[in-house]
XYZ file of C-alpha atoms in Angstrom:
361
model
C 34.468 51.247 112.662
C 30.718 52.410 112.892
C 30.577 56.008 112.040
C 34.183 56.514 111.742
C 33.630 55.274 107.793
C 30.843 57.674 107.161
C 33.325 60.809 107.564
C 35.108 62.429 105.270
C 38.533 63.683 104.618
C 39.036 67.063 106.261
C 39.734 69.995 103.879
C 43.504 71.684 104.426
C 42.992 74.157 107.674
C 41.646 77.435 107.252
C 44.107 80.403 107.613
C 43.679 80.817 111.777
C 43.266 76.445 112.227
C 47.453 75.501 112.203
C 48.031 71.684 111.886
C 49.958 70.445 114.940
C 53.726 69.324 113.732
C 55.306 65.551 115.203
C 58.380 64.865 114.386
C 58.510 66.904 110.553
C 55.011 66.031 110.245
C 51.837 67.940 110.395
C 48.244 66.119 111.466
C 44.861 67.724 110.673
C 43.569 68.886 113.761
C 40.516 67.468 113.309
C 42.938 63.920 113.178
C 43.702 64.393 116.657
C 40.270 65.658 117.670
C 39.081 62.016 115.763
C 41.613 59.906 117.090
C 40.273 60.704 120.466
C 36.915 60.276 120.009
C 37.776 56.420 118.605
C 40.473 56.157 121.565
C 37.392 57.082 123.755
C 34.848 55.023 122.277
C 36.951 51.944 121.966
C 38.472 52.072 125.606
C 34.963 49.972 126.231
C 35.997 50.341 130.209
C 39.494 48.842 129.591
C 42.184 50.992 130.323
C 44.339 52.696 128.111
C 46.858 49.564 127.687
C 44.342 47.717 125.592
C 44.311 51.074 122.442
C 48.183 51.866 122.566
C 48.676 48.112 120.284
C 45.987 49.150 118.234
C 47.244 53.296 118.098
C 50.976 51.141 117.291
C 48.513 49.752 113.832
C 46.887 52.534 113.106
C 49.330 55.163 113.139
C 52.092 53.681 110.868
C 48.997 52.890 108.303
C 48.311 56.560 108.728
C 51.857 57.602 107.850
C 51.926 55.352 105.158
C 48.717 57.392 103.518
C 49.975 60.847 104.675
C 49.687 63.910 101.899
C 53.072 65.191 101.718
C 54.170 65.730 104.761
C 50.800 65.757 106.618
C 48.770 63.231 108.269
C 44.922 63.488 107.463
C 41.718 62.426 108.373
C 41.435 60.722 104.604
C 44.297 58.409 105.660
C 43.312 57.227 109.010
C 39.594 56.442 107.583
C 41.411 54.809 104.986
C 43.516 52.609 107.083
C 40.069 51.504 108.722
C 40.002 53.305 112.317
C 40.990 52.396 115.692
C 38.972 49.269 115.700
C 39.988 48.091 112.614
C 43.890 48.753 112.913
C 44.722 45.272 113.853
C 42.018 42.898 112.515
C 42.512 44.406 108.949
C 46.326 43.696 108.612
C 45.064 40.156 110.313
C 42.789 39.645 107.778
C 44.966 40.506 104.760
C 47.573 38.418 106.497
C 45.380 35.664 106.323
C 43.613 35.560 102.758
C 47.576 36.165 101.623
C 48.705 32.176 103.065
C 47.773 29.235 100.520
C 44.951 26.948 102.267
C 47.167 24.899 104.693
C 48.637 28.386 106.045
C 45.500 28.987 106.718
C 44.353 26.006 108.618
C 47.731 25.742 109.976
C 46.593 29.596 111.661
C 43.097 28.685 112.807
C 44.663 25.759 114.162
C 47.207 27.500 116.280
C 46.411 30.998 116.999
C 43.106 29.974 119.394
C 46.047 28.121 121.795
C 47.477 31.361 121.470
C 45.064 32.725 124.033
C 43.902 31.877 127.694
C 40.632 30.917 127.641
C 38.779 32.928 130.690
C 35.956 31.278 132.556
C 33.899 34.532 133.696
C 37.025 36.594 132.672
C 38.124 38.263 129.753
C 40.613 35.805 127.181
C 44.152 37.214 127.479
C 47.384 36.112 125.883
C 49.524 33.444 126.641
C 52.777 31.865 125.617
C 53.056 28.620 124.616
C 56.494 26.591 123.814
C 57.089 25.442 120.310
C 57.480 22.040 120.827
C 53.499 22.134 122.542
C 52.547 24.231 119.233
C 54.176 22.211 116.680
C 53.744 18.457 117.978
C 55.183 16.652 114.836
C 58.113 18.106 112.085
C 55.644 17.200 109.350
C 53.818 20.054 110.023
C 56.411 22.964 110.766
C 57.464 23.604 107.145
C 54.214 25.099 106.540
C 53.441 26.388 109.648
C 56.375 28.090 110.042
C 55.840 30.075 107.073
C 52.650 31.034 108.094
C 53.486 31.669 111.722
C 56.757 33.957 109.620
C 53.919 36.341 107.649
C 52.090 36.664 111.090
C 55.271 38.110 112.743
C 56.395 39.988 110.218
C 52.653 41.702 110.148
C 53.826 42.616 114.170
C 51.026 40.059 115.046
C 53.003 37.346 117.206
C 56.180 37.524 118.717
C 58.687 34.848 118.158
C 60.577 34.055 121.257
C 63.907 31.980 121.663
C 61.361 28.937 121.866
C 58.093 30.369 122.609
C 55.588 32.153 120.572
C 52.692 34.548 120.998
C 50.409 36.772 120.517
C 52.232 40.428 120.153
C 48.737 42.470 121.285
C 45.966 41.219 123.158
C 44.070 43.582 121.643
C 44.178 41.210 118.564
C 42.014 39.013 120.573
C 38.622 41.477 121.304
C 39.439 43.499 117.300
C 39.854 40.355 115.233
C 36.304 39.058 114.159
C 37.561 35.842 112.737
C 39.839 35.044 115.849
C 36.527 35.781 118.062
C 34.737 33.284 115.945
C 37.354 30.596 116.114
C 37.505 30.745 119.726
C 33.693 30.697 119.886
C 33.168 28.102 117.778
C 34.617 25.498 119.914
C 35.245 27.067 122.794
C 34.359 24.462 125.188
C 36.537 22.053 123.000
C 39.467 24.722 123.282
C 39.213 24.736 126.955
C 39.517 20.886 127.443
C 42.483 20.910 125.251
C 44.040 24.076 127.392
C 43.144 22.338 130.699
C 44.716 18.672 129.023
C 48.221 20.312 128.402
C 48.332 22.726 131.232
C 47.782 19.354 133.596
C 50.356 17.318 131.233
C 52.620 20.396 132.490
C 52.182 19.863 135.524
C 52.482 15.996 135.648
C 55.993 16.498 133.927
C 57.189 19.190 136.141
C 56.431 16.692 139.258
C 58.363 13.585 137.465
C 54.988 11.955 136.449
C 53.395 12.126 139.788
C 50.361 9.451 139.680
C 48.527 11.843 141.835
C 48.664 14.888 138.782
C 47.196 12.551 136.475
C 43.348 13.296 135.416
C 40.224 10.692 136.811
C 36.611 10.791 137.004
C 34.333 13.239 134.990
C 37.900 15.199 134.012
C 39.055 12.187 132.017
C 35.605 11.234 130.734
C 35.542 14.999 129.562
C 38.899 15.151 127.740
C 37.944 11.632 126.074
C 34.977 12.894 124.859
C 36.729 16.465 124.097
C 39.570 13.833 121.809
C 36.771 12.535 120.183
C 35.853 16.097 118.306
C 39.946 16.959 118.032
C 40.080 14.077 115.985
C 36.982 14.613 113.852
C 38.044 17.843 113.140
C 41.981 17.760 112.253
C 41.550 21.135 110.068
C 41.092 22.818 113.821
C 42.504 21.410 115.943
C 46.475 19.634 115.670
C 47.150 16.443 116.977
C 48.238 16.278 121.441
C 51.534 16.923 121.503
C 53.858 13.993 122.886
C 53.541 14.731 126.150
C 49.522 15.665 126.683
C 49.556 11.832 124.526
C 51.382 10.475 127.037
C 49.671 12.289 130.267
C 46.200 11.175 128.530
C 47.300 7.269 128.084
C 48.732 7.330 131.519
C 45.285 8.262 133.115
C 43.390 5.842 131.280
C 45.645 3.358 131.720
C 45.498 4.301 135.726
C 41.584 4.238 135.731
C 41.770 0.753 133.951
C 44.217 -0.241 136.992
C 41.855 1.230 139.849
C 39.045 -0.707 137.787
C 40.836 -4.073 137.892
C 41.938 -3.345 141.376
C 38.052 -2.445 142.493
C 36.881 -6.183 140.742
C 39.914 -7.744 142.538
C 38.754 -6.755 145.838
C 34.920 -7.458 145.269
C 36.458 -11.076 144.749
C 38.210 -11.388 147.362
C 35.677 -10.421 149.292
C 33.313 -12.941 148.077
C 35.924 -15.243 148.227
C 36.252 -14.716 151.655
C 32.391 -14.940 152.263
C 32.446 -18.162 150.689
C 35.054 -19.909 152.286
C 33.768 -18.323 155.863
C 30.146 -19.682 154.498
C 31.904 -22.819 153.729
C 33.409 -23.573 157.084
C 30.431 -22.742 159.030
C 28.325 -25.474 157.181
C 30.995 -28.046 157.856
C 31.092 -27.321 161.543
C 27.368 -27.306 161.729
C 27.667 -30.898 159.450
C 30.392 -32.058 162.360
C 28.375 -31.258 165.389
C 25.250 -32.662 163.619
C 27.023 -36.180 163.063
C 28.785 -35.831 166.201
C 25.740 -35.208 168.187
C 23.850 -38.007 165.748
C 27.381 -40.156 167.022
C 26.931 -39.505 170.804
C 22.926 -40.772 170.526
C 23.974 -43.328 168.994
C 26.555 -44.399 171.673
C 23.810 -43.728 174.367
C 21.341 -45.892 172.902
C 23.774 -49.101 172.518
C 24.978 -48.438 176.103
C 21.084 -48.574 177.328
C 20.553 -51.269 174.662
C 22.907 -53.427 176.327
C 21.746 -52.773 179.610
C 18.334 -53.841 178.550
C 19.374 -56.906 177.105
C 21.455 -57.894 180.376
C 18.145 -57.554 182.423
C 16.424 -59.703 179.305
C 18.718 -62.705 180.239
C 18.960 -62.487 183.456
C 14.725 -63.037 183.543
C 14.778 -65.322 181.137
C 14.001 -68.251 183.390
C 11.774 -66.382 185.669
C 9.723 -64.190 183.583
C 10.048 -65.310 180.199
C 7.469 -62.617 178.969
C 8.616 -60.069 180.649
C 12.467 -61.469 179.185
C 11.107 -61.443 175.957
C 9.555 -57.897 176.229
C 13.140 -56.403 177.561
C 14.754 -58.405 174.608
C 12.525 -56.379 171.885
C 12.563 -53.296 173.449
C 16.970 -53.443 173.339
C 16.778 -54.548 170.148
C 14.851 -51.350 169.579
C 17.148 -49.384 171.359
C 20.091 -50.540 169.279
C 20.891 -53.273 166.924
C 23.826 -54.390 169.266
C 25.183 -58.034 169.437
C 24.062 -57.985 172.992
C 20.166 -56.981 171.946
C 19.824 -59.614 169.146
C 21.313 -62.378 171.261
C 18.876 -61.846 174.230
C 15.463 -61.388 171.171
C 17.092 -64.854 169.660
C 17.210 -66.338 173.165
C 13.631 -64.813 174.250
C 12.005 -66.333 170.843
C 14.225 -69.763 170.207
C 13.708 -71.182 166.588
C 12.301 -67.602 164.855
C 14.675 -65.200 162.694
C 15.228 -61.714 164.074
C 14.953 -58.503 162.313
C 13.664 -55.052 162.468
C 10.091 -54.635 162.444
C 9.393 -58.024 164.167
C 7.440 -56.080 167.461
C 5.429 -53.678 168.061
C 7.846 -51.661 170.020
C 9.437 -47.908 168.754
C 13.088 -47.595 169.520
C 15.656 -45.032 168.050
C 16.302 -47.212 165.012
C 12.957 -48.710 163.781
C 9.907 -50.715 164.980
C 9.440 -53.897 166.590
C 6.654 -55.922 166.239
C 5.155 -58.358 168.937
């Protein structure tokens, strides 16, 4: 505590200065006049309830460095003040666990507190089985979560566990630092298994399950768990599970999305399809229908060939190239044969245009 280390221990009281008596014990009265300037200055606008856990540190440490029977300002600086009261048993809790105590603690004690977006971090419980995803892990853990307790630092429910003072949160330096290390990383993991919560608690409900940016971010957020095991422990079963089951969802939607496109085209093609073979039909149909139309006139024009054959041979002969023109019917290359006795008949023989070729003359 700035300041408060500077002092020194008060002198006994003079002859008119009596020490105040709790409980068989005497304190300085410059103790009390000290311990309220500390209260005071590490209040820091937040209500008494955040300095009684620390006052519960401090005062015990006190005790345990009274003279006699009398509390004294050399035993409170010695314990480290108000704002030291909790993050100096943490930190002698700490250096006292063998290495993977340690990480085991800066692995767990961070999911030990809410993570505030534009509010302060506070305390939370958090069930074993989320803390202590695989019983490889608990035998050493469990020791170090043990030396915690017993220090009056977390609070070991039936089958929760948590921080005992929120305090511990704003006094302990190295907490502050894990938190702020990875903080954003500590809030995707605290957003994953609050969701995977709720996705249990409403029988796996597809709708609970995370999509878009929120997956991306937790993917990308598993990425840096996994690179750094020493801080952060492995998804417990059920966050696993709730993570698979959205990327497995997303890969469904995706198929689902590429399904669709092809049906679509599918559809386009086959309506594309259909419209070219009716426009085919009604070509050849209409091509059909000409056709008809020019052997019927063909015919016609051979009739009137034959029938002038004896009177008007030229003109005969004229009519019988022009139905020949017309159409290549039985009837038009009879009447040409008849109009031109002794000379082979075939397209191109007269100089007439019909709808299937010249005649030539």
């Amino acid at each position: 505590m700035p300041g408060a280390r500077a002092r020194t221990p008060q002198s006994p009281p003079s002859p008119g200065e009596e020490p105040a008596r709790v409980a068989g014990l005497t304190v300085q009265p410059a103790l009390a006049d000290l311990l309220l300037e500390d209260v005071g200055a590490d209040l820091g606008g937040k209500g008494p309830s955040s300095v009684l856990p620390l006052l519960s540190h401090v005062l015990p440490a006190t005790w345990q460095r009274r003279e006699g029977g009398m509390l004294t300002v050399g035993g409170y600086l010695a314990t480290g003040g108000v704002s030291r009261a909790l993050a100096k048993p943490a930190d002698a809790t700490l250096a006292g666990l063998h290495l993977p105590g340690q990480q085991a603690i800066r692995q767990l004690l961070p999911r030990l507190v809410q993570l505030g977006e534009g509010a302060d971090d506070t305390r939370i419980k958090i069930p074993f089985d989320d803390l202590l995803p695989t019983a490889d892990e608990r035998h050493e853990t469990w020791q170090a979560l043990d030396r915690f307790a017993a220090a009056r630092l977390l609070t070991v429910g039936a089958d929760t566990i948590e921080i005992s003072h929120e305090a511990l949160i704003r006094a302990w330096p190295r907490l502050r630092e894990w938190i702020n290390v990875n903080r954003a990383v500590l809030l995707a993991r605290q957003q994953l298994d609050h969701q995977a919560r709720n996705w249990a608690d409403h029988q796996e409900d597809p709708s609970y399950l995370y999509g878009g940016t929120r997956l991306a971010g937790a993917e990308e957020a598993k990425l840096r768990w996994e690179e750094d095991p020493s801080g952060f422990p492995p998804l417990s079963e059920r966050s696993a599970r709730f993570l698979q089951a959205s990327i497995q969802a997303r890969e469904r939607a995706k198929r689902a999305r590429w399904w669709g496109i092809g049906v679509v085209a599918t559809s386009l093609t086959l309506a594309l399809l259909a419209a070219i073979g009716v426009a085919v039909n009604a070509e050849n149909a209409a091509r059909d229908a000409e056709r008809q139309r020019l052997a019927i006139l063909s015919q016609k024009v051979a009739t009137k060939s034959v029938e002038l054959a004896d009177t008007n041979p030229d003109l005969s002969r004229l009519l019988a190239a022009t139905a020949f023109a017309l159409s290549e019917t039985s009837e038009a290359g009879s009447s040409l044969g008849r109009s031109s006795p002794g000379r082979p008949v075939h397209r191109g023989q007269f100089g007439l245009r019909g709808g299937h070729g010249a005649v030539q003359r």
